[in-house]
Amino acid sequence: MLSKERLNIKKNNIGITFTILVNVMLVLFSSCSDKDKNLAKAISDRDSLPTLHTIGVNTLISDSGITKYKIITEDWKIFSKKEPPYWAFEKGVYLEKFDSLLNIDASIKADTAYYYERQKLWELKGNVHIQNLRGDKFDTSQLYWSEQERKIYSKKPIRIEQNDKSIINGKFGFESNQELTQYTIFNSSGVFTVKDTPPDSTKTDSIK
């Protein structure tokens, strides 16, 4: 028979061994859990990273073989795995929009811009400035340009300086065609409609 001393020693050894095993299992479980968390985070964060990041851009953009506009920007990121996918110009952008004969029919500047590829929609934010072919200047804090609908619009206040130096302020935004030659301005006193006229002719405005 084992003495009481030897029994106590054996029990103590078993207790120590069991404690060590439990601690090892807890460490391994915690480690695996942390790895799973890090792996899940890495997978989810991967989609938030840009698939393309370009610095110092000066390029022409074409669609179906037709040159549509020129982009000049300090920083261009493309998020093709985002939903919806988009381009980001968060350090400012300058655009020149071309007509079918490659004439510049509008120039656009903004502090920040996003282009949603599927919708073919530009969102311009910050100090947005546009000048059309006949010299009218448009200033607002937010502007949308839908290539699909072929229109430019805003719900923010807008200031328009026409080429004859007359100024119109719209408190509730405006809508226009892509060339910014036919536009409607909304404000508290009514709707102002500017009819399209060739750049070299006398412009007539009508106010409703």
PDB file of C-alpha atoms in Angstrom:
ATOM      1  CA  MET A   1       0.000   0.000   0.000  1.00  0.00           C
ATOM      2  CA  LEU A   2       1.052   3.511  -0.775  1.00  0.00           C
ATOM      3  CA  SER A   3       1.766   5.712   2.149  1.00  0.00           C
ATOM      4  CA  LYS A   4      -0.310   8.799   2.743  1.00  0.00           C
ATOM      5  CA  GLU A   5       2.648  10.928   1.789  1.00  0.00           C
ATOM      6  CA  ARG A   6       3.039   9.237  -1.598  1.00  0.00           C
ATOM      7  CA  LEU A   7      -0.708   9.472  -2.219  1.00  0.00           C
ATOM      8  CA  ASN A   8      -0.666  13.185  -1.502  1.00  0.00           C
ATOM      9  CA  ILE A   9       2.319  13.708  -3.818  1.00  0.00           C
ATOM     10  CA  LYS A  10       0.583  11.751  -6.588  1.00  0.00           C
ATOM     11  CA  LYS A  11      -2.619  13.760  -6.154  1.00  0.00           C
ATOM     12  CA  ASN A  12      -0.678  16.993  -6.222  1.00  0.00           C
ATOM     13  CA  ASN A  13       1.121  15.938  -9.423  1.00  0.00           C
ATOM     14  CA  ILE A  14      -2.187  15.058 -11.070  1.00  0.00           C
ATOM     15  CA  GLY A  15      -3.619  18.423 -10.021  1.00  0.00           C
ATOM     16  CA  ILE A  16      -0.620  20.310 -11.383  1.00  0.00           C
ATOM     17  CA  THR A  17      -0.697  18.370 -14.667  1.00  0.00           C
ATOM     18  CA  PHE A  18      -4.434  19.053 -15.089  1.00  0.00           C
ATOM     19  CA  THR A  19      -3.936  22.753 -14.398  1.00  0.00           C
ATOM     20  CA  ILE A  20      -1.141  22.963 -16.956  1.00  0.00           C
ATOM     21  CA  LEU A  21      -3.285  21.193 -19.589  1.00  0.00           C
ATOM     22  CA  VAL A  22      -6.197  23.564 -18.970  1.00  0.00           C
ATOM     23  CA  ASN A  23      -3.935  26.619 -19.281  1.00  0.00           C
ATOM     24  CA  VAL A  24      -2.381  25.300 -22.508  1.00  0.00           C
ATOM     25  CA  MET A  25      -5.839  24.650 -23.991  1.00  0.00           C
ATOM     26  CA  LEU A  26      -6.988  28.133 -23.020  1.00  0.00           C
ATOM     27  CA  VAL A  27      -3.917  29.708 -24.648  1.00  0.00           C
ATOM     28  CA  LEU A  28      -4.375  27.639 -27.812  1.00  0.00           C
ATOM     29  CA  PHE A  29      -8.091  28.443 -27.964  1.00  0.00           C
ATOM     30  CA  SER A  30      -7.425  32.134 -27.430  1.00  0.00           C
ATOM     31  CA  SER A  31      -4.727  32.085 -30.091  1.00  0.00           C
ATOM     32  CA  CYS A  32      -6.985  30.337 -32.603  1.00  0.00           C
ATOM     33  CA  SER A  33      -9.815  32.720 -31.771  1.00  0.00           C
ATOM     34  CA  ASP A  34      -7.535  35.733 -32.317  1.00  0.00           C
ATOM     35  CA  LYS A  35      -6.330  34.263 -35.622  1.00  0.00           C
ATOM     36  CA  ASP A  36      -9.924  33.758 -36.755  1.00  0.00           C
ATOM     37  CA  LYS A  37     -10.765  37.346 -35.803  1.00  0.00           C
ATOM     38  CA  ASN A  38      -7.701  38.703 -37.580  1.00  0.00           C
ATOM     39  CA  LEU A  39      -8.424  36.553 -40.640  1.00  0.00           C
ATOM     40  CA  ALA A  40     -12.060  37.677 -40.754  1.00  0.00           C
ATOM     41  CA  LYS A  41     -10.976  41.286 -40.364  1.00  0.00           C
ATOM     42  CA  ALA A  42      -8.386  40.925 -43.121  1.00  0.00           C
ATOM     43  CA  ILE A  43     -10.992  39.447 -45.474  1.00  0.00           C
ATOM     44  CA  SER A  44     -13.561  42.153 -44.739  1.00  0.00           C
ATOM     45  CA  ASP A  45     -11.012  44.990 -44.857  1.00  0.00           C
ATOM     46  CA  ARG A  46      -9.613  43.819 -48.185  1.00  0.00           C
ATOM     47  CA  ASP A  47     -12.739  45.010 -50.024  1.00  0.00           C
ATOM     48  CA  SER A  48     -12.335  48.475 -48.510  1.00  0.00           C
ATOM     49  CA  LEU A  49      -8.883  48.910 -50.055  1.00  0.00           C
ATOM     50  CA  PRO A  50      -8.566  50.543 -53.495  1.00  0.00           C
ATOM     51  CA  THR A  51      -7.856  48.159 -56.367  1.00  0.00           C
ATOM     52  CA  LEU A  52      -5.937  50.971 -58.066  1.00  0.00           C
ATOM     53  CA  HIS A  53      -4.281  54.049 -56.564  1.00  0.00           C
ATOM     54  CA  THR A  54      -2.616  56.576 -58.862  1.00  0.00           C
ATOM     55  CA  ILE A  55      -0.887  59.842 -57.942  1.00  0.00           C
ATOM     56  CA  GLY A  56      -0.393  62.792 -60.293  1.00  0.00           C
ATOM     57  CA  VAL A  57      -2.915  62.002 -63.035  1.00  0.00           C
ATOM     58  CA  ASN A  58      -3.354  63.779 -66.357  1.00  0.00           C
ATOM     59  CA  THR A  59      -5.285  61.492 -68.695  1.00  0.00           C
ATOM     60  CA  LEU A  60      -8.059  61.210 -71.274  1.00  0.00           C
ATOM     61  CA  ILE A  61     -11.081  58.980 -70.625  1.00  0.00           C
ATOM     62  CA  SER A  62     -12.818  57.241 -73.524  1.00  0.00           C
ATOM     63  CA  ASP A  63     -16.015  55.218 -73.846  1.00  0.00           C
ATOM     64  CA  SER A  64     -16.677  52.975 -76.865  1.00  0.00           C
ATOM     65  CA  GLY A  65     -13.716  54.556 -78.631  1.00  0.00           C
ATOM     66  CA  ILE A  66     -15.001  58.114 -78.105  1.00  0.00           C
ATOM     67  CA  THR A  67     -12.945  60.522 -75.978  1.00  0.00           C
ATOM     68  CA  LYS A  68     -15.330  61.925 -73.392  1.00  0.00           C
ATOM     69  CA  TYR A  69     -13.276  63.985 -70.965  1.00  0.00           C
ATOM     70  CA  LYS A  70      -9.868  64.789 -69.558  1.00  0.00           C
ATOM     71  CA  ILE A  71      -9.024  64.278 -65.891  1.00  0.00           C
ATOM     72  CA  ILE A  72      -6.313  66.120 -63.961  1.00  0.00           C
ATOM     73  CA  THR A  73      -5.973  65.191 -60.294  1.00  0.00           C
ATOM     74  CA  GLU A  74      -3.390  64.757 -57.557  1.00  0.00           C
ATOM     75  CA  ASP A  75      -4.882  61.523 -56.224  1.00  0.00           C
ATOM     76  CA  TRP A  76      -7.134  58.916 -57.921  1.00  0.00           C
ATOM     77  CA  LYS A  77      -8.418  55.767 -56.206  1.00  0.00           C
ATOM     78  CA  ILE A  78     -10.591  53.084 -57.799  1.00  0.00           C
ATOM     79  CA  PHE A  79     -12.721  50.881 -55.517  1.00  0.00           C
ATOM     80  CA  SER A  80     -13.944  48.169 -57.885  1.00  0.00           C
ATOM     81  CA  LYS A  81     -14.859  45.725 -55.069  1.00  0.00           C
ATOM     82  CA  LYS A  82     -17.038  48.198 -53.200  1.00  0.00           C
ATOM     83  CA  GLU A  83     -20.800  48.133 -53.606  1.00  0.00           C
ATOM     84  CA  PRO A  84     -21.429  50.150 -55.659  1.00  0.00           C
ATOM     85  CA  PRO A  85     -17.965  50.440 -57.250  1.00  0.00           C
ATOM     86  CA  TYR A  86     -16.660  53.978 -57.639  1.00  0.00           C
ATOM     87  CA  TRP A  87     -13.701  56.251 -58.345  1.00  0.00           C
ATOM     88  CA  ALA A  88     -12.571  58.679 -55.645  1.00  0.00           C
ATOM     89  CA  PHE A  89     -10.851  62.039 -56.161  1.00  0.00           C
ATOM     90  CA  GLU A  90     -10.539  63.258 -52.589  1.00  0.00           C
ATOM     91  CA  LYS A  91      -7.754  65.792 -53.153  1.00  0.00           C
ATOM     92  CA  GLY A  92      -9.527  67.733 -55.876  1.00  0.00           C
ATOM     93  CA  VAL A  93     -10.166  67.209 -59.566  1.00  0.00           C
ATOM     94  CA  TYR A  94     -10.257  69.179 -62.812  1.00  0.00           C
ATOM     95  CA  LEU A  95     -12.343  67.874 -65.726  1.00  0.00           C
ATOM     96  CA  GLU A  96     -12.622  68.990 -69.326  1.00  0.00           C
ATOM     97  CA  LYS A  97     -15.728  67.647 -71.046  1.00  0.00           C
ATOM     98  CA  PHE A  98     -15.581  67.152 -74.826  1.00  0.00           C
ATOM     99  CA  ASP A  99     -18.303  67.221 -77.444  1.00  0.00           C
ATOM    100  CA  SER A 100     -18.392  64.822 -80.430  1.00  0.00           C
ATOM    101  CA  LEU A 101     -15.851  67.008 -82.296  1.00  0.00           C
ATOM    102  CA  LEU A 102     -13.456  67.038 -79.313  1.00  0.00           C
ATOM    103  CA  ASN A 103     -14.227  70.662 -78.517  1.00  0.00           C
ATOM    104  CA  ILE A 104     -14.241  71.511 -74.797  1.00  0.00           C
ATOM    105  CA  ASP A 105     -17.885  72.304 -74.079  1.00  0.00           C
ATOM    106  CA  ALA A 106     -17.403  72.557 -70.282  1.00  0.00           C
ATOM    107  CA  SER A 107     -14.614  72.710 -67.705  1.00  0.00           C
ATOM    108  CA  ILE A 108     -15.262  71.546 -64.144  1.00  0.00           C
ATOM    109  CA  LYS A 109     -13.319  71.956 -60.887  1.00  0.00           C
ATOM    110  CA  ALA A 110     -14.194  70.546 -57.454  1.00  0.00           C
ATOM    111  CA  ASP A 111     -12.547  69.967 -54.062  1.00  0.00           C
ATOM    112  CA  THR A 112     -13.791  66.360 -53.993  1.00  0.00           C
ATOM    113  CA  ALA A 113     -15.403  64.099 -56.576  1.00  0.00           C
ATOM    114  CA  TYR A 114     -16.794  60.575 -56.857  1.00  0.00           C
ATOM    115  CA  TYR A 115     -17.680  58.715 -60.029  1.00  0.00           C
ATOM    116  CA  TYR A 116     -20.095  55.769 -59.768  1.00  0.00           C
ATOM    117  CA  GLU A 117     -19.258  53.481 -62.681  1.00  0.00           C
ATOM    118  CA  ARG A 118     -22.506  51.530 -63.006  1.00  0.00           C
ATOM    119  CA  GLN A 119     -24.745  54.590 -62.837  1.00  0.00           C
ATOM    120  CA  LYS A 120     -22.297  56.702 -64.868  1.00  0.00           C
ATOM    121  CA  LEU A 121     -22.878  59.404 -62.279  1.00  0.00           C
ATOM    122  CA  TRP A 122     -20.476  62.103 -61.082  1.00  0.00           C
ATOM    123  CA  GLU A 123     -20.879  63.622 -57.616  1.00  0.00           C
ATOM    124  CA  LEU A 124     -18.878  66.840 -57.205  1.00  0.00           C
ATOM    125  CA  LYS A 125     -18.475  68.412 -53.756  1.00  0.00           C
ATOM    126  CA  GLY A 126     -16.842  71.374 -52.060  1.00  0.00           C
ATOM    127  CA  ASN A 127     -16.059  74.430 -54.161  1.00  0.00           C
ATOM    128  CA  VAL A 128     -17.604  73.316 -57.450  1.00  0.00           C
ATOM    129  CA  HIS A 129     -16.931  75.615 -60.400  1.00  0.00           C
ATOM    130  CA  ILE A 130     -18.063  75.050 -63.980  1.00  0.00           C
ATOM    131  CA  GLN A 131     -17.639  77.137 -67.101  1.00  0.00           C
ATOM    132  CA  ASN A 132     -19.489  76.315 -70.315  1.00  0.00           C
ATOM    133  CA  LEU A 133     -18.512  76.993 -73.922  1.00  0.00           C
ATOM    134  CA  ARG A 134     -20.120  80.410 -74.098  1.00  0.00           C
ATOM    135  CA  GLY A 135     -18.477  81.613 -70.860  1.00  0.00           C
ATOM    136  CA  ASP A 136     -21.252  81.216 -68.282  1.00  0.00           C
ATOM    137  CA  LYS A 137     -19.812  80.372 -64.840  1.00  0.00           C
ATOM    138  CA  PHE A 138     -21.554  78.173 -62.273  1.00  0.00           C
ATOM    139  CA  ASP A 139     -20.580  77.985 -58.586  1.00  0.00           C
ATOM    140  CA  THR A 140     -22.130  75.710 -55.956  1.00  0.00           C
ATOM    141  CA  SER A 141     -21.203  73.352 -53.088  1.00  0.00           C
ATOM    142  CA  GLN A 142     -22.558  70.142 -54.616  1.00  0.00           C
ATOM    143  CA  LEU A 143     -23.367  69.041 -58.142  1.00  0.00           C
ATOM    144  CA  TYR A 144     -24.394  65.849 -59.931  1.00  0.00           C
ATOM    145  CA  TRP A 145     -23.698  64.991 -63.561  1.00  0.00           C
ATOM    146  CA  SER A 146     -25.625  62.008 -64.912  1.00  0.00           C
ATOM    147  CA  GLU A 147     -24.143  60.754 -68.176  1.00  0.00           C
ATOM    148  CA  GLN A 148     -27.020  58.300 -68.618  1.00  0.00           C
ATOM    149  CA  GLU A 149     -29.695  60.978 -68.280  1.00  0.00           C
ATOM    150  CA  ARG A 150     -27.498  63.537 -70.042  1.00  0.00           C
ATOM    151  CA  LYS A 151     -28.148  66.197 -67.419  1.00  0.00           C
ATOM    152  CA  ILE A 152     -26.427  68.197 -64.680  1.00  0.00           C
ATOM    153  CA  TYR A 153     -28.308  69.152 -61.520  1.00  0.00           C
ATOM    154  CA  SER A 154     -28.006  70.366 -57.944  1.00  0.00           C
ATOM    155  CA  LYS A 155     -30.248  70.908 -54.931  1.00  0.00           C
ATOM    156  CA  LYS A 156     -27.822  73.326 -53.310  1.00  0.00           C
ATOM    157  CA  PRO A 157     -27.767  77.124 -53.717  1.00  0.00           C
ATOM    158  CA  ILE A 158     -26.058  78.121 -56.944  1.00  0.00           C
ATOM    159  CA  ARG A 159     -24.577  81.306 -58.354  1.00  0.00           C
ATOM    160  CA  ILE A 160     -24.453  81.802 -62.124  1.00  0.00           C
ATOM    161  CA  GLU A 161     -22.486  84.567 -63.771  1.00  0.00           C
ATOM    162  CA  GLN A 162     -23.463  84.838 -67.429  1.00  0.00           C
ATOM    163  CA  ASN A 163     -21.054  85.973 -70.125  1.00  0.00           C
ATOM    164  CA  ASP A 164     -22.717  89.419 -70.186  1.00  0.00           C
ATOM    165  CA  LYS A 165     -21.768  89.745 -66.452  1.00  0.00           C
ATOM    166  CA  SER A 166     -25.370  89.449 -65.243  1.00  0.00           C
ATOM    167  CA  ILE A 167     -25.690  87.308 -62.111  1.00  0.00           C
ATOM    168  CA  ILE A 168     -28.458  84.926 -61.077  1.00  0.00           C
ATOM    169  CA  ASN A 169     -28.630  83.296 -57.635  1.00  0.00           C
ATOM    170  CA  GLY A 170     -30.691  80.152 -57.151  1.00  0.00           C
ATOM    171  CA  LYS A 171     -31.572  79.238 -53.575  1.00  0.00           C
ATOM    172  CA  PHE A 172     -32.765  75.706 -54.314  1.00  0.00           C
ATOM    173  CA  GLY A 173     -30.427  74.552 -57.071  1.00  0.00           C
ATOM    174  CA  PHE A 174     -30.933  74.043 -60.779  1.00  0.00           C
ATOM    175  CA  GLU A 175     -31.206  71.537 -63.657  1.00  0.00           C
ATOM    176  CA  SER A 176     -29.421  71.683 -66.996  1.00  0.00           C
ATOM    177  CA  ASN A 177     -28.501  69.758 -70.096  1.00  0.00           C
ATOM    178  CA  GLN A 178     -24.942  68.366 -70.277  1.00  0.00           C
ATOM    179  CA  GLU A 179     -23.688  71.310 -72.308  1.00  0.00           C
ATOM    180  CA  LEU A 180     -25.035  73.798 -69.735  1.00  0.00           C
ATOM    181  CA  THR A 181     -26.743  75.785 -72.465  1.00  0.00           C
ATOM    182  CA  GLN A 182     -30.339  75.139 -71.386  1.00  0.00           C
ATOM    183  CA  TYR A 183     -30.900  75.415 -67.679  1.00  0.00           C
ATOM    184  CA  THR A 184     -33.582  76.128 -65.125  1.00  0.00           C
ATOM    185  CA  ILE A 185     -32.763  77.874 -61.838  1.00  0.00           C
ATOM    186  CA  PHE A 186     -34.930  77.457 -58.742  1.00  0.00           C
ATOM    187  CA  ASN A 187     -35.263  80.019 -55.972  1.00  0.00           C
ATOM    188  CA  SER A 188     -37.787  81.446 -53.541  1.00  0.00           C
ATOM    189  CA  SER A 189     -39.226  83.927 -56.003  1.00  0.00           C
ATOM    190  CA  GLY A 190     -39.806  81.560 -58.893  1.00  0.00           C
ATOM    191  CA  VAL A 191     -38.131  79.631 -61.697  1.00  0.00           C
ATOM    192  CA  PHE A 192     -35.752  81.288 -64.145  1.00  0.00           C
ATOM    193  CA  THR A 193     -35.347  79.600 -67.518  1.00  0.00           C
ATOM    194  CA  VAL A 194     -32.443  80.496 -69.786  1.00  0.00           C
ATOM    195  CA  LYS A 195     -33.015  79.484 -73.386  1.00  0.00           C
ATOM    196  CA  ASP A 196     -30.290  77.962 -75.503  1.00  0.00           C
ATOM    197  CA  THR A 197     -28.574  80.331 -77.928  1.00  0.00           C
ATOM    198  CA  PRO A 198     -25.444  79.882 -80.051  1.00  0.00           C
ATOM    199  CA  PRO A 199     -22.246  81.213 -78.388  1.00  0.00           C
ATOM    200  CA  ASP A 200     -21.791  83.934 -81.013  1.00  0.00           C
ATOM    201  CA  SER A 201     -25.350  85.286 -80.986  1.00  0.00           C
ATOM    202  CA  THR A 202     -27.227  87.609 -78.667  1.00  0.00           C
ATOM    203  CA  LYS A 203     -28.567  85.736 -75.681  1.00  0.00           C
ATOM    204  CA  THR A 204     -32.133  86.254 -74.517  1.00  0.00           C
ATOM    205  CA  ASP A 205     -33.333  85.234 -71.089  1.00  0.00           C
ATOM    206  CA  SER A 206     -36.883  84.577 -70.012  1.00  0.00           C
ATOM    207  CA  ILE A 207     -38.101  84.670 -66.428  1.00  0.00           C
ATOM    208  CA  LYS A 208     -41.234  82.906 -65.286  1.00  0.00           C
TER     209      LYS A 208
END
